[in-house]
mmCIF file of C-alpha atoms in Angstrom:
data_model
loop_
_atom_site.group_PDB
_atom_site.id
_atom_site.type_symbol
_atom_site.label_atom_id
_atom_site.label_comp_id
_atom_site.label_asym_id
_atom_site.label_seq_id
_atom_site.Cartn_x
_atom_site.Cartn_y
_atom_site.Cartn_z
ATOM 1 C CA MET A 12 5.982 -0.358 5.415
ATOM 2 C CA ARG A 13 3.186 -1.288 8.295
ATOM 3 C CA VAL A 14 1.832 -3.938 10.042
ATOM 4 C CA ASN A 15 -1.229 -3.882 7.241
ATOM 5 C CA ARG A 16 0.035 -3.656 4.057
ATOM 6 C CA ILE A 17 3.127 -6.691 5.188
ATOM 7 C CA LEU A 18 -0.171 -8.904 6.277
ATOM 8 C CA LEU A 19 -2.039 -8.121 2.550
ATOM 9 C CA SER A 20 0.994 -7.905 0.150
ATOM 10 C CA SER A 21 1.778 -11.468 1.623
ATOM 11 C CA ALA A 22 -1.883 -12.951 1.033
ATOM 12 C CA LEU A 23 -2.429 -12.028 -2.179
ATOM 13 C CA VAL A 24 1.248 -12.957 -3.032
ATOM 14 C CA VAL A 25 0.931 -16.228 -1.620
ATOM 15 C CA VAL A 26 -2.803 -16.585 -3.577
ATOM 16 C CA ALA A 27 -1.332 -15.296 -6.810
ATOM 17 C CA LEU A 28 1.461 -17.955 -6.736
ATOM 18 C CA VAL A 29 -0.752 -21.052 -6.062
ATOM 19 C CA LEU A 30 -2.764 -20.334 -8.393
ATOM 20 C CA GLN A 31 -0.493 -19.404 -11.418
ATOM 21 C CA VAL A 32 1.288 -22.358 -10.475
ATOM 22 C CA SER A 33 -1.614 -24.796 -9.843
ATOM 23 C CA VAL A 34 -3.852 -23.111 -12.615
ATOM 24 C CA LEU A 35 -2.652 -21.419 -15.000
ATOM 25 C CA ALA A 36 0.519 -22.806 -15.541
ATOM 26 C CA ARG A 37 -1.302 -25.900 -16.358
ATOM 27 C CA LEU A 38 -2.564 -24.470 -19.480
ATOM 28 C CA HIS A 39 -0.244 -25.016 -21.726
ATOM 29 C CA LEU A 40 -0.924 -22.115 -23.516
ATOM 30 C CA PRO A 41 1.622 -21.251 -26.812
ATOM 31 C CA GLY A 42 3.919 -18.850 -25.526
ATOM 32 C CA ALA A 43 4.358 -17.204 -22.430
ATOM 33 C CA VAL A 44 2.793 -18.042 -19.272
ATOM 34 C CA PRO A 45 0.322 -15.096 -17.175
ATOM 35 C CA ASP A 46 1.621 -13.877 -15.536
ATOM 36 C CA LEU A 47 -0.677 -13.111 -12.087
ATOM 37 C CA LEU A 48 2.544 -12.470 -9.346
ATOM 38 C CA LEU A 49 3.487 -9.922 -11.928
ATOM 39 C CA LEU A 50 -0.134 -8.337 -11.575
ATOM 40 C CA THR A 51 -0.574 -8.165 -8.477
ATOM 41 C CA VAL A 52 2.553 -6.630 -7.677
ATOM 42 C CA LEU A 53 1.965 -3.748 -10.397
ATOM 43 C CA GLY A 54 -1.586 -3.600 -8.126
ATOM 44 C CA LEU A 55 -0.127 -2.763 -4.960
ATOM 45 C CA ALA A 56 2.836 -0.607 -6.647
ATOM 46 C CA MET A 57 0.276 1.968 -7.838
ATOM 47 C CA VAL A 58 -1.188 2.240 -4.020
ATOM 48 C CA TYR A 59 1.804 1.617 -2.020
ATOM 49 C CA GLY A 60 4.247 3.820 -4.173
ATOM 50 C CA HIS A 61 7.573 2.570 -5.922
ATOM 51 C CA VAL A 62 9.897 2.004 -2.045
ATOM 52 C CA GLY A 63 6.470 -0.493 -1.625
ATOM 53 C CA GLY A 64 6.405 -1.820 -4.618
ATOM 54 C CA ALA A 65 10.282 -2.608 -4.790
ATOM 55 C CA LEU A 66 9.868 -4.255 -1.478
ATOM 56 C CA VAL A 67 6.670 -6.069 -2.602
ATOM 57 C CA GLY A 68 8.271 -7.258 -6.087
ATOM 58 C CA PHE A 69 11.840 -8.565 -4.209
ATOM 59 C CA GLY A 70 9.500 -10.493 -2.071
ATOM 60 C CA ALA A 71 7.183 -11.894 -4.397
ATOM 61 C CA GLY A 72 9.618 -12.567 -7.058
ATOM 62 C CA LEU A 73 12.269 -14.462 -4.245
ATOM 63 C CA LEU A 74 8.847 -16.418 -3.224
ATOM 64 C CA ALA A 75 9.236 -17.581 -7.046
ATOM 65 C CA ASP A 76 11.903 -18.184 -7.027
ATOM 66 C CA LEU A 77 12.189 -20.709 -4.002
ATOM 67 C CA ALA A 78 8.789 -22.718 -4.771
ATOM 68 C CA PRO A 79 8.552 -25.416 -6.938
ATOM 69 C CA PRO A 80 8.833 -26.341 -9.758
ATOM 70 C CA ALA A 81 10.972 -23.836 -10.168
ATOM 71 C CA ASP A 82 14.160 -24.139 -12.520
ATOM 72 C CA HIS A 83 16.029 -21.125 -12.412
ATOM 73 C CA ALA A 84 18.471 -19.772 -10.127
ATOM 74 C CA ALA A 85 17.160 -17.950 -6.962
ATOM 75 C CA GLY A 86 17.425 -14.056 -6.922
ATOM 76 C CA ARG A 87 16.268 -13.544 -10.613
ATOM 77 C CA TYR A 88 12.815 -12.885 -10.302
ATOM 78 C CA ALA A 89 13.392 -11.524 -7.701
ATOM 79 C CA LEU A 90 15.778 -9.060 -8.979
ATOM 80 C CA VAL A 91 13.056 -8.572 -11.859
ATOM 81 C CA LEU A 92 9.846 -8.014 -9.696
ATOM 82 C CA CYS A 93 12.171 -5.797 -7.410
ATOM 83 C CA VAL A 94 12.856 -3.473 -10.466
ATOM 84 C CA ILE A 95 9.336 -3.767 -12.159
ATOM 85 C CA GLY A 96 7.950 -2.867 -9.118
ATOM 86 C CA TYR A 97 9.726 0.673 -7.970
ATOM 87 C CA LEU A 98 9.529 1.461 -11.435
ATOM 88 C CA ALA A 99 5.530 1.234 -11.956
ATOM 89 C CA GLY A 100 5.441 2.689 -8.143
ATOM 90 C CA LEU A 101 6.327 6.181 -9.919
ATOM 91 C CA VAL A 102 2.907 6.409 -11.560
ATOM 92 C CA LYS A 103 1.346 6.079 -8.740
ATOM 93 C CA PRO A 104 -1.928 8.460 -8.444
ATOM 94 C CA GLU A 105 -1.808 11.383 -6.378
ATOM 95 C CA ASN A 106 -4.759 10.531 -4.822
ATOM 96 C CA GLY A 107 -4.705 6.647 -5.254
ATOM 97 C CA ARG A 108 -7.326 6.514 -7.454
ATOM 98 C CA LEU A 109 -7.371 5.893 -11.115
ATOM 99 C CA LYS A 110 -9.229 8.151 -13.734
ATOM 100 C CA SER A 111 -9.072 6.146 -16.031
ATOM 101 C CA ALA A 112 -8.386 2.284 -17.583
ATOM 102 C CA THR A 113 -6.118 3.883 -19.860
ATOM 103 C CA GLY A 114 -2.974 4.860 -17.763
ATOM 104 C CA PRO A 115 -2.765 0.802 -16.006
ATOM 105 C CA MET A 116 -2.945 -0.666 -19.502
ATOM 106 C CA VAL A 117 -0.218 0.642 -20.616
ATOM 107 C CA VAL A 118 1.970 -0.144 -17.175
ATOM 108 C CA VAL A 119 0.381 -3.962 -17.528
ATOM 109 C CA VAL A 120 1.984 -3.911 -21.243
ATOM 110 C CA ALA A 121 4.933 -2.318 -20.695
ATOM 111 C CA ALA A 122 5.937 -4.813 -17.322
ATOM 112 C CA ALA A 123 4.775 -7.712 -19.378
ATOM 113 C CA ILE A 124 7.200 -6.406 -22.210
ATOM 114 C CA GLY A 125 9.713 -4.871 -19.778
ATOM 115 C CA SER A 126 9.652 -7.991 -17.174
ATOM 116 C CA THR A 127 10.467 -10.877 -20.203
ATOM 117 C CA LEU A 128 13.542 -8.788 -21.596
ATOM 118 C CA LEU A 129 14.646 -8.403 -17.980
ATOM 119 C CA TYR A 130 14.181 -12.077 -17.344
ATOM 120 C CA ALA A 131 15.985 -13.095 -20.747
ATOM 121 C CA GLY A 132 18.328 -10.519 -20.519
ATOM 122 C CA VAL A 133 19.417 -12.272 -16.513
ATOM 123 C CA GLY A 134 19.310 -15.099 -17.507
ATOM 124 C CA ALA A 135 22.147 -14.820 -20.607
ATOM 125 C CA LEU A 136 24.481 -13.660 -17.822
ATOM 126 C CA VAL A 137 23.636 -16.720 -16.151
ATOM 127 C CA GLY A 138 23.693 -18.787 -19.099
ATOM 128 C CA ASP A 139 20.378 -19.793 -19.096
ATOM 129 C CA THR A 140 19.610 -19.293 -22.778
ATOM 130 C CA ALA A 141 15.755 -21.149 -22.615
ATOM 131 C CA ALA A 142 14.458 -17.726 -24.161
ATOM 132 C CA ARG A 143 16.472 -18.714 -27.584
ATOM 133 C CA HIS A 144 14.249 -21.308 -28.478
ATOM 134 C CA VAL A 145 11.509 -20.733 -27.052
ATOM 135 C CA GLY A 146 11.728 -16.845 -29.630
ATOM 136 C CA LEU A 147 11.836 -14.185 -27.563
ATOM 137 C CA MET A 148 9.424 -12.311 -30.164
ATOM 138 C CA SER A 149 6.901 -14.748 -29.272
ATOM 139 C CA LEU A 150 7.037 -14.566 -25.772
ATOM 140 C CA LEU A 151 7.083 -10.735 -25.842
ATOM 141 C CA PHE A 152 3.723 -10.550 -28.019
ATOM 142 C CA THR A 153 2.241 -13.533 -26.197
ATOM 143 C CA ALA A 154 3.031 -12.439 -22.539
ATOM 144 C CA ALA A 155 1.918 -9.067 -23.157
ATOM 145 C CA LEU A 156 -1.295 -10.092 -24.887
ATOM 146 C CA TYR A 157 -1.670 -12.713 -21.730
ATOM 147 C CA ASP A 158 -1.288 -9.955 -18.966
ATOM 148 C CA LEU A 159 -3.121 -7.910 -20.809
ATOM 149 C CA LEU A 160 -6.547 -9.836 -20.787
ATOM 150 C CA LEU A 161 -6.047 -10.569 -17.447
ATOM 151 C CA ALA A 162 -4.964 -7.420 -16.103
ATOM 152 C CA PRO A 163 -9.004 -5.989 -15.709
ATOM 153 C CA PHE A 164 -9.987 -8.868 -13.217
ATOM 154 C CA VAL A 165 -7.085 -8.654 -11.202
ATOM 155 C CA VAL A 166 -5.342 -5.169 -10.820
ATOM 156 C CA PRO A 167 -9.045 -2.614 -10.212
ATOM 157 C CA GLY A 168 -9.280 -5.429 -7.549
ATOM 158 C CA VAL A 169 -5.620 -5.333 -5.545
ATOM 159 C CA MET A 170 -5.926 -1.908 -5.883
ATOM 160 C CA PHE A 171 -9.293 -1.807 -4.001
ATOM 161 C CA LEU A 172 -7.960 -4.410 -1.106
ATOM 162 C CA ALA A 173 -4.591 -2.434 -1.180
ATOM 163 C CA ARG A 174 -6.394 1.431 -0.812
ATOM 164 C CA ARG A 175 -8.889 0.004 1.525
ATOM 165 C CA ALA A 176 -6.628 -2.193 4.018
ATOM 166 C CA ASP A 177 -4.294 1.180 3.712
ATOM 167 C CA ASN A 178 -7.081 4.228 4.992
ATOM 168 C CA ASP A 179 -8.543 1.243 8.270
ATOM 169 C CA PRO A 180 -6.292 0.923 10.805
ATOM 170 C CA LEU A 181 -4.151 3.334 10.841
ATOM 171 C CA ASP A 182 -6.102 6.944 11.615
ATOM 172 C CA GLU A 183 -5.418 9.778 12.990
ATOM 173 C CA ALA A 184 -8.399 9.637 14.941
ATOM 174 C CA SER A 185 -7.160 6.587 16.982
ATOM 175 C CA SER A 186 -3.431 7.592 16.349
ATOM 176 C CA PRO A 187 -1.891 6.611 20.038
ATOM 177 C CA SER A 188 -1.143 10.525 20.891
ATOM 178 C CA ARG A 189 -5.201 11.545 20.038
ATOM 179 C CA LYS A 190 -5.831 8.149 22.140
ATOM 180 C CA ALA A 191 -3.225 9.498 25.035
ATOM 181 C CA SER A 192 -4.802 13.197 24.949
ATOM 182 C CA ASP A 193 -8.554 11.261 25.382
ATOM 183 C CA ILE A 194 -7.341 9.067 28.504
ATOM 184 C CA THR A 195 -5.357 12.222 29.717
ATOM 185 C CA SER A 196 -8.764 14.391 29.403
ATOM 186 C CA GLY A 197 -11.547 11.493 31.060
ATOM 187 C CA TRP A 198 -8.381 11.077 34.249
ATOM 188 C CA ILE A 199 -8.739 15.308 34.959
ATOM 189 C CA SER A 200 -12.193 14.987 34.165
ATOM 190 C CA ALA A 201 -12.925 11.457 36.625
ATOM 191 C CA GLY A 202 -10.805 13.475 39.473
ATOM 192 C CA THR A 203 -11.278 17.117 39.411
ATOM 193 C CA GLY A 204 -14.523 17.154 37.648
ATOM 194 C CA LEU A 205 -13.399 19.803 34.797
ATOM 195 C CA LYS A 206 -13.731 19.536 30.886
ATOM 196 C CA LEU A 207 -10.683 20.248 28.991
ATOM 197 C CA GLY A 208 -11.209 22.033 25.816
ATOM 198 C CA GLY A 209 -13.225 24.980 25.188
ATOM 199 C CA GLN A 210 -16.608 22.919 26.711
ATOM 200 C CA ARG A 211 -17.911 24.165 29.689
ATOM 201 C CA GLY A 212 -16.546 24.182 32.939
ATOM 202 C CA GLY A 213 -13.282 24.119 30.858
ATOM 203 C CA LEU A 214 -10.170 26.338 30.914
ATOM 204 C CA GLY A 215 -11.205 28.942 29.410
ATOM 205 C CA GLY A 216 -14.051 29.291 31.573
ATOM 206 C CA LEU A 217 -11.984 29.416 34.926
ATOM 207 C CA LYS A 218 -9.790 32.045 33.288
ATOM 208 C CA ALA A 219 -12.927 33.978 32.500
ATOM 209 C CA ARG A 220 -14.366 33.522 36.021
ATOM 210 C CA SER A 221 -10.890 34.594 38.037
ATOM 211 C CA ARG A 222 -11.076 37.797 35.914
ATOM 212 C CA THR A 223 -14.031 38.456 37.186
ATOM 213 C CA ARG A 224 -13.399 37.720 40.672
ATOM 214 C CA THR A 225 -10.950 39.412 40.640
ATOM 215 C CA ALA A 226 -12.512 42.776 38.911
ATOM 216 C CA ARG A 227 -15.645 42.531 41.678
ATOM 217 C CA VAL A 228 -12.305 42.560 44.973
ATOM 218 C CA GLY A 229 -10.739 45.790 42.977
ATOM 219 C CA ARG A 230 -14.221 47.205 42.876
ATOM 220 C CA ILE A 231 -15.142 46.454 46.742
ATOM 221 C CA LYS A 232 -11.426 47.858 47.360
ATOM 222 C CA GLY A 233 -12.515 50.913 46.132
ATOM 223 C CA VAL A 234 -15.312 51.700 47.417
ATOM 224 C CA LYS A 235 -14.149 50.708 51.212
ATOM 225 C CA ARG A 236 -10.695 53.438 50.064
ATOM 226 C CA LEU A 237 -14.190 56.430 49.440
#
């Protein structure tokens, strides 16, 4: 991943995790907790693609596993968000822009339900049966509802920031090869007074002048022979 992607993703993930732990988790809503971290991963995955989404999801999930007050095995949520980020990245728009809000909303609902099921399934494998006591159907319904209500305020903003940061620093006009060619032509112009390319005094002009001089010399020689 590019440096600007890493910096932006890290900042958004940290902010989302802090808000989720310090604000959303303390609302004590019935059922599940609104997953702001999941929505952030979805927004980034739909801009960066499946590989970037998987990497961002794994890093965000691992940070959530290690951050207090996490009481589950480390790596559990990292696996969940890694899979969700990869799958969400597969529906990335070709031009990076969304034509309607229907697609992202479907992705949010599917991700909320899928992450809850996957988290509960991994928990069952490691002996965590908390989902059974709360009620799996209640968790699925509330997780999809909360995330769907929160998504319009999170996903578009995350995608906008990701697209803007992704297009600014590493532009083709400022690429190293372009800069190197500009610097080289600048050195040649400063040392010889010549300008490269199709400008006046360029290599094309030198070739035309040499041809004109050759033709003149040929004409002069022909006159002398006569």
